[in-house]
Short mmCIF file of C-alpha atoms and ligand atoms in Angstrom, two decimals:
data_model
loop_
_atom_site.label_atom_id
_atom_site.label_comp_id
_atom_site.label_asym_id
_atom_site.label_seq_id
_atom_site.Cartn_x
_atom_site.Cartn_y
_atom_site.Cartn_z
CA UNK A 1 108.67 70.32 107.83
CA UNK A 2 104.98 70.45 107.05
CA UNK A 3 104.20 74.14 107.22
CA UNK A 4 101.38 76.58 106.74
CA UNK A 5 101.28 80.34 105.64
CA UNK A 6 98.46 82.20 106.62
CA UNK A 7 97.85 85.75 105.44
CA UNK A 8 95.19 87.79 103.02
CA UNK A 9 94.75 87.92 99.96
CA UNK A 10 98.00 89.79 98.58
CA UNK A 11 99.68 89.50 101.70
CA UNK A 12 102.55 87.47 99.86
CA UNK A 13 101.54 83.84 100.29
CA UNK A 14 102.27 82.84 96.95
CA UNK A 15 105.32 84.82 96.38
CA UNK A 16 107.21 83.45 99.59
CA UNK A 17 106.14 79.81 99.70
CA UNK A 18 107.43 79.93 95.69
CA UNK A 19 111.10 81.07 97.35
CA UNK A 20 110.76 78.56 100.45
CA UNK A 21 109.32 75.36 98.41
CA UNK A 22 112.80 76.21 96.19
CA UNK A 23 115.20 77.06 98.88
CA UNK A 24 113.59 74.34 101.29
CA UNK A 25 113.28 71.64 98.17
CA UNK A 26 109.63 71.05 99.78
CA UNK A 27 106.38 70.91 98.06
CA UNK A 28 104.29 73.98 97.77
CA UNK A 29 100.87 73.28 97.94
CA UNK A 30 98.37 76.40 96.91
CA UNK A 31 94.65 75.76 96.92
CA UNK A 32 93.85 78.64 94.73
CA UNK A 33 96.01 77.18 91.85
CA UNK A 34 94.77 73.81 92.70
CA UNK A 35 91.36 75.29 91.99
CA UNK A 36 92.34 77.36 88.83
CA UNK A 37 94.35 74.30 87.01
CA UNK A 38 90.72 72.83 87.99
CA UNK A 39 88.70 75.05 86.42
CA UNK A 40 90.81 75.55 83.45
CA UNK A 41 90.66 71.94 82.48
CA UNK A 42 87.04 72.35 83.16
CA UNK A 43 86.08 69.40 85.11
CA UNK A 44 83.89 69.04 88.12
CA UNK A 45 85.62 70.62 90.65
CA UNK A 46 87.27 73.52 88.51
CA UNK A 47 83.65 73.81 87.19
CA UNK A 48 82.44 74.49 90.87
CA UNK A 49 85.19 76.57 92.52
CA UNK A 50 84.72 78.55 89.36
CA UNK A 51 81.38 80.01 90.96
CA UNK A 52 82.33 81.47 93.99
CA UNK A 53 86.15 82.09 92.89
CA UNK A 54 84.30 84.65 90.36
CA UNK A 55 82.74 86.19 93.24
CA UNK A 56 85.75 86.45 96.07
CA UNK A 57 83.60 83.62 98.11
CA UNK A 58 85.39 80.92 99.37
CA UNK A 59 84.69 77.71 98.10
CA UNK A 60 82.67 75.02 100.08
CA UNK A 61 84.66 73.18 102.66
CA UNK A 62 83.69 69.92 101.82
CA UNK A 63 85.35 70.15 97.94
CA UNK A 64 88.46 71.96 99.38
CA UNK A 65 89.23 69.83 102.17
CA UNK A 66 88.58 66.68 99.90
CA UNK A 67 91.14 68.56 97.35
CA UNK A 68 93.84 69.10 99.82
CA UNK A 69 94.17 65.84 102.02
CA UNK A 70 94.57 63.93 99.14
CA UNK A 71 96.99 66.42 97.40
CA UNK A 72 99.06 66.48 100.49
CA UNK A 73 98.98 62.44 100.36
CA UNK A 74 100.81 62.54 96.91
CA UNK A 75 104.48 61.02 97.29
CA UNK A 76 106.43 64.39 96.79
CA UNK A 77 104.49 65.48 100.22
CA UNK A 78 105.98 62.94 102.49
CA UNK A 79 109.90 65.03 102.64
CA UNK A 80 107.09 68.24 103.99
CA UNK A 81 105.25 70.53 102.45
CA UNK A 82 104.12 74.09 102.54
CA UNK A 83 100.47 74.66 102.56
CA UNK A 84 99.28 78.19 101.10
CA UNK A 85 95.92 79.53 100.97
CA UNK A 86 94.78 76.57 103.47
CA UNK A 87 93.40 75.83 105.73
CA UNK A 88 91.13 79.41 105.47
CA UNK A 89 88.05 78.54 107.93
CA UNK A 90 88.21 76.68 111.31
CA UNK A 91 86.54 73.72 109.70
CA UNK A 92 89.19 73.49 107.53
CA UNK A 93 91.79 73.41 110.15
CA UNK A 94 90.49 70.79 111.72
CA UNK A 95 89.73 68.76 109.39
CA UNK A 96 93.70 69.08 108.78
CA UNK A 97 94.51 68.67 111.96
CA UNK A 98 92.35 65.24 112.55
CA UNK A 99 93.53 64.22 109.02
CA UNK A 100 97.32 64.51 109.86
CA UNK A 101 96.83 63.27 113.33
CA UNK A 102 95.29 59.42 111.93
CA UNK A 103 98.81 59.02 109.98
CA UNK A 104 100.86 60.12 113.43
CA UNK A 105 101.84 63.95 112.17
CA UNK A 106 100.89 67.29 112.98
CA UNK A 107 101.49 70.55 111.01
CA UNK A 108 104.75 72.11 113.01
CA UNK A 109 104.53 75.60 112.47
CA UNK A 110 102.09 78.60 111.39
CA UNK A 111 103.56 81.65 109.60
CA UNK A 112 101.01 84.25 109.43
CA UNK A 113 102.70 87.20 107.10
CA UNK A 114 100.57 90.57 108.29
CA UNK A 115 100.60 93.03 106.00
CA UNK A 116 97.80 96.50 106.16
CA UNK A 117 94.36 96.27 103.97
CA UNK A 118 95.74 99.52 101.95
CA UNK A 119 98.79 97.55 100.84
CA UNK A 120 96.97 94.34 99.91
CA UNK A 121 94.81 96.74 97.75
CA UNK A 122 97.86 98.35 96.18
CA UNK A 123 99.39 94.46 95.26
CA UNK A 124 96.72 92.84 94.23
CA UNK A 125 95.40 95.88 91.66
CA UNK A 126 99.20 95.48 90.15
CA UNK A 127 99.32 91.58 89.30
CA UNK A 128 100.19 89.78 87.24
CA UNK A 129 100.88 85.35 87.42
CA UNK A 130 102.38 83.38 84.78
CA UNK A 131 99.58 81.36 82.92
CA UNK A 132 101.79 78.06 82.77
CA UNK A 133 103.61 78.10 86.32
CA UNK A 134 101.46 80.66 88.20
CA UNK A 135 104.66 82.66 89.63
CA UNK A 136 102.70 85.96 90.86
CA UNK A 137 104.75 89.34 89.27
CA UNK A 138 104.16 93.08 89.98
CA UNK A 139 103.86 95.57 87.40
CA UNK A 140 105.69 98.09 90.20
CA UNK A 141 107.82 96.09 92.90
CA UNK A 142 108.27 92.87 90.45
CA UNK A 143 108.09 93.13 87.36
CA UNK A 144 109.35 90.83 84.97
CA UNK A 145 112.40 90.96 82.82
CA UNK A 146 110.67 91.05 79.80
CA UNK A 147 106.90 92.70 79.54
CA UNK A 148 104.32 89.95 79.49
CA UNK A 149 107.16 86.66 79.86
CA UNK A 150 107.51 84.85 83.05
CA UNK A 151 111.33 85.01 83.89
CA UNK A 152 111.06 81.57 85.10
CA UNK A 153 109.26 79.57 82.02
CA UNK A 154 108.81 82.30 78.98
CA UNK A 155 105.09 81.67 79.91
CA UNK A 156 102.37 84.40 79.36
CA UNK A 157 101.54 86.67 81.79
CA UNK A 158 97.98 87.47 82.29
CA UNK A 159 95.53 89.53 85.01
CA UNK A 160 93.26 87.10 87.39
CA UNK A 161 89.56 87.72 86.92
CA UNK A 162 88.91 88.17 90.75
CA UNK A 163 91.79 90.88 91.10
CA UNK A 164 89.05 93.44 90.22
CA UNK A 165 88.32 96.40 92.80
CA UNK A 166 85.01 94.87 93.86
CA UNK A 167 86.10 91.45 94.33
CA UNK A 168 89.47 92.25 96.03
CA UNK A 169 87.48 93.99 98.55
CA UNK A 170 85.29 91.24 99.37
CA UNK A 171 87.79 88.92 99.54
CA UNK A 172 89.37 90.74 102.07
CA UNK A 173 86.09 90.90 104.03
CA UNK A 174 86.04 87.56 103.50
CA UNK A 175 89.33 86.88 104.97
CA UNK A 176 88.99 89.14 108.16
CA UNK A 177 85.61 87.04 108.28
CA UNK A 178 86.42 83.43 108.22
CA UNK A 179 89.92 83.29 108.04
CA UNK A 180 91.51 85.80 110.97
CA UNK A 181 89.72 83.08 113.73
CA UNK A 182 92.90 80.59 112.77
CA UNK A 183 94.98 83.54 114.42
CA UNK A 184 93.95 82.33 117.34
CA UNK A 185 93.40 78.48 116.82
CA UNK A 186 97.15 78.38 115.81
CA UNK A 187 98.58 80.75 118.31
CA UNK A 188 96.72 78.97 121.08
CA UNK A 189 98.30 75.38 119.38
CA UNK A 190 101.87 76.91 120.03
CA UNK A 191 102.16 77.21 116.21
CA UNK A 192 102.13 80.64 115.19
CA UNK A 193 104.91 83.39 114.48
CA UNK A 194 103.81 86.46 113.00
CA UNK A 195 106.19 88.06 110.35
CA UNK A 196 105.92 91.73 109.35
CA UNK A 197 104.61 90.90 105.28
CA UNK A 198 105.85 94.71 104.45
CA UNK A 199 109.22 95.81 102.58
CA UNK A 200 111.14 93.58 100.62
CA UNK A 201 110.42 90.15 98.95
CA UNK A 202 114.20 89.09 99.75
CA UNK A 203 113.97 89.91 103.41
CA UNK A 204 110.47 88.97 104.33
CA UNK A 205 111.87 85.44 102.49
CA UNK A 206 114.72 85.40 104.58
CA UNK A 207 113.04 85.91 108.18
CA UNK A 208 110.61 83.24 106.88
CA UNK A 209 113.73 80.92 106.29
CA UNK A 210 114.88 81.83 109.80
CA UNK A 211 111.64 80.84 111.30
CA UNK A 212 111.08 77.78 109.80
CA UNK A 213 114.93 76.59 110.26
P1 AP5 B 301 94.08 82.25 96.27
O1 AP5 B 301 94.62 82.00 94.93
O2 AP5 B 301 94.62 81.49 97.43
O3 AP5 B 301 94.16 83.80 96.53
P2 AP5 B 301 94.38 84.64 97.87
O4 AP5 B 301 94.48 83.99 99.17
O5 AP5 B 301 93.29 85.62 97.72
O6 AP5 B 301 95.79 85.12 97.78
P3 AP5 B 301 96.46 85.71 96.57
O7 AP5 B 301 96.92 84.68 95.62
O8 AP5 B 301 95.56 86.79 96.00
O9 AP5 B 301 97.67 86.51 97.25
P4 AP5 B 301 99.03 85.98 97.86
O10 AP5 B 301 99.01 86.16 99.33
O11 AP5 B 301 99.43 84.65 97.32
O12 AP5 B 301 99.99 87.12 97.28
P5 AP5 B 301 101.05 87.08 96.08
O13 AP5 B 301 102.28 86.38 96.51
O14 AP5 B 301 100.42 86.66 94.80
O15 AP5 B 301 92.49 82.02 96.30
C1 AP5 B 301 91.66 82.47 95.24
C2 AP5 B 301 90.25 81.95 95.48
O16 AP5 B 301 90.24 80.51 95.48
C3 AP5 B 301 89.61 82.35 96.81
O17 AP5 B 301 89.04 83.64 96.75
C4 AP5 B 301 88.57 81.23 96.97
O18 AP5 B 301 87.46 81.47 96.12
C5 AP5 B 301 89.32 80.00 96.45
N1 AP5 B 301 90.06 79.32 97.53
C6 AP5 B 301 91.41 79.15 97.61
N2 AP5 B 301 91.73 78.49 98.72
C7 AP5 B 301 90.57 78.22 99.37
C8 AP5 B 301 90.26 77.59 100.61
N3 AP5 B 301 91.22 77.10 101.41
N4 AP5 B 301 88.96 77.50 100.96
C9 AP5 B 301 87.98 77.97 100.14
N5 AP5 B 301 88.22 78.61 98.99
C10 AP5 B 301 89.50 78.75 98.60
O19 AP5 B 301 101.40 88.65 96.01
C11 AP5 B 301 100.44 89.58 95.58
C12 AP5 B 301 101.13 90.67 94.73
O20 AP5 B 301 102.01 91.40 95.56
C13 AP5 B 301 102.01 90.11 93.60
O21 AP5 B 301 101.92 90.99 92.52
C14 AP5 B 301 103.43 90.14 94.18
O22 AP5 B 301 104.41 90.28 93.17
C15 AP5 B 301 103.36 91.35 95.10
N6 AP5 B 301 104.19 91.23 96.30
C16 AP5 B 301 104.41 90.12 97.06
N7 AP5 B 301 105.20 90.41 98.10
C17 AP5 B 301 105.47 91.74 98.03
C18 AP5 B 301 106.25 92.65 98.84
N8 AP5 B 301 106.89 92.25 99.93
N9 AP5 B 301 106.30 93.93 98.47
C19 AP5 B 301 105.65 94.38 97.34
N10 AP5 B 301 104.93 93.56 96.53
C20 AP5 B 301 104.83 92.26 96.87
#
């Protein structure tokens, strides 16, 4: 199953693909940890994303697609994978599209999680991700078992940089931007079911499961 989930920022990307990639035992592949484990060991890439990461922009096509077709290459991709946080502009999804195409696959199936702007705003101002394993908490709906630990690794918990009022809001502008086109591209393709992203973790998870089974 090679899979993509499409939603805002907040919507519950992260949080879901970490409970399908587990259940599923397929690879999940986030481009905004990609970017962050770049910048973090500071090398070219990290040092670029960095830029417009700071400032809710999205980062240049060219990098990210280079980043992600030859992640997805890697051999724990070739049982599936789950893609989240790309493709994010209609450049992007073609290039994926083309990409997969010249080694005879296709991505089978969309899942765009929908969830309302005042609701992203509410998640995203209560964050928190583990600095060693980035699994995303909530100091309200999720918190941890033990303040500041992830439950998973014992890893610190810490607040991301761009979860800041002003740069939550123009990622979302971003997003209903350059993003909400791939509605379309992937529901024209056949390849899109849209899954209500509001109420619980568990039984957004579940439907998810359902669809992709
Ligand atoms: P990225 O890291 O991908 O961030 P994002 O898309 O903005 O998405 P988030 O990680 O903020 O949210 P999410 O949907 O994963 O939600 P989560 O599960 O954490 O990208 C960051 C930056 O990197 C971009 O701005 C851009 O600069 C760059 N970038 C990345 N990909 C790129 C690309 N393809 N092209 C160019 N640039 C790119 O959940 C959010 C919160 O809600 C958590 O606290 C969680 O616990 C809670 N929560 C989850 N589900 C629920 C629920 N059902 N009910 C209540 N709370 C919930």
């Amino acid at each position: 199953m090679r899979s993509v989930l499409l939603g805002a920022p907040g919507s519950g990307k992260g949080t879901q693909a970490g409970i399908i990639s587990e259940k599923l035992g397929i690879s999940h592949i986030a481009s905004g940890d990609l970017f962050r484990e770049a910048a973090s060991r500071g090398d070219d890439v990290g040092n670029q994303a960095k830029t417009y990461m700071e400032k809710g922009l999205l980062v240049p096509d060219e990098i990210t697609i280079r980043m992600i077709l030859e992640r997805i290459g890697a051999p724990d991709c070739t049982k599936g994978f789950i893609l989240d946080g790309f493709p994010r502009t209609l450049e992007q999804a073609k290039a994926l599209d083309i990409a997969m195409a010249e080694k005879g696959e296709a991505i089978d199936l969309v899942l765009y999680i929908k969830v309302g702007t005042e609701e992203l705003v509410r998640r995203l101002s209560g964050r928190f991700i583990c600095q060693s394993c980035q699994t995303p908490y909530h100091i309200v709906s999720s918190p941890s078992k033990v303040e500041g630990k992830c439950d998973k690794c014992d890893g610190e918990l810490y607040q991301r940089a761009d979860d800041v009022p002003d740069t939550v809001r123009k990622r979302i502008d971003v997003y209903l931007d350059k993003t909400t086109p791939l509605i379309d591209y992937y529901s024209e393709a056949g390849k899109l079911i849209e899954i209500n992203g509001e109420g619980e973790i568990d039984g957004i998870g579940e439907s998810l499961i359902k669809a992709l089974s």
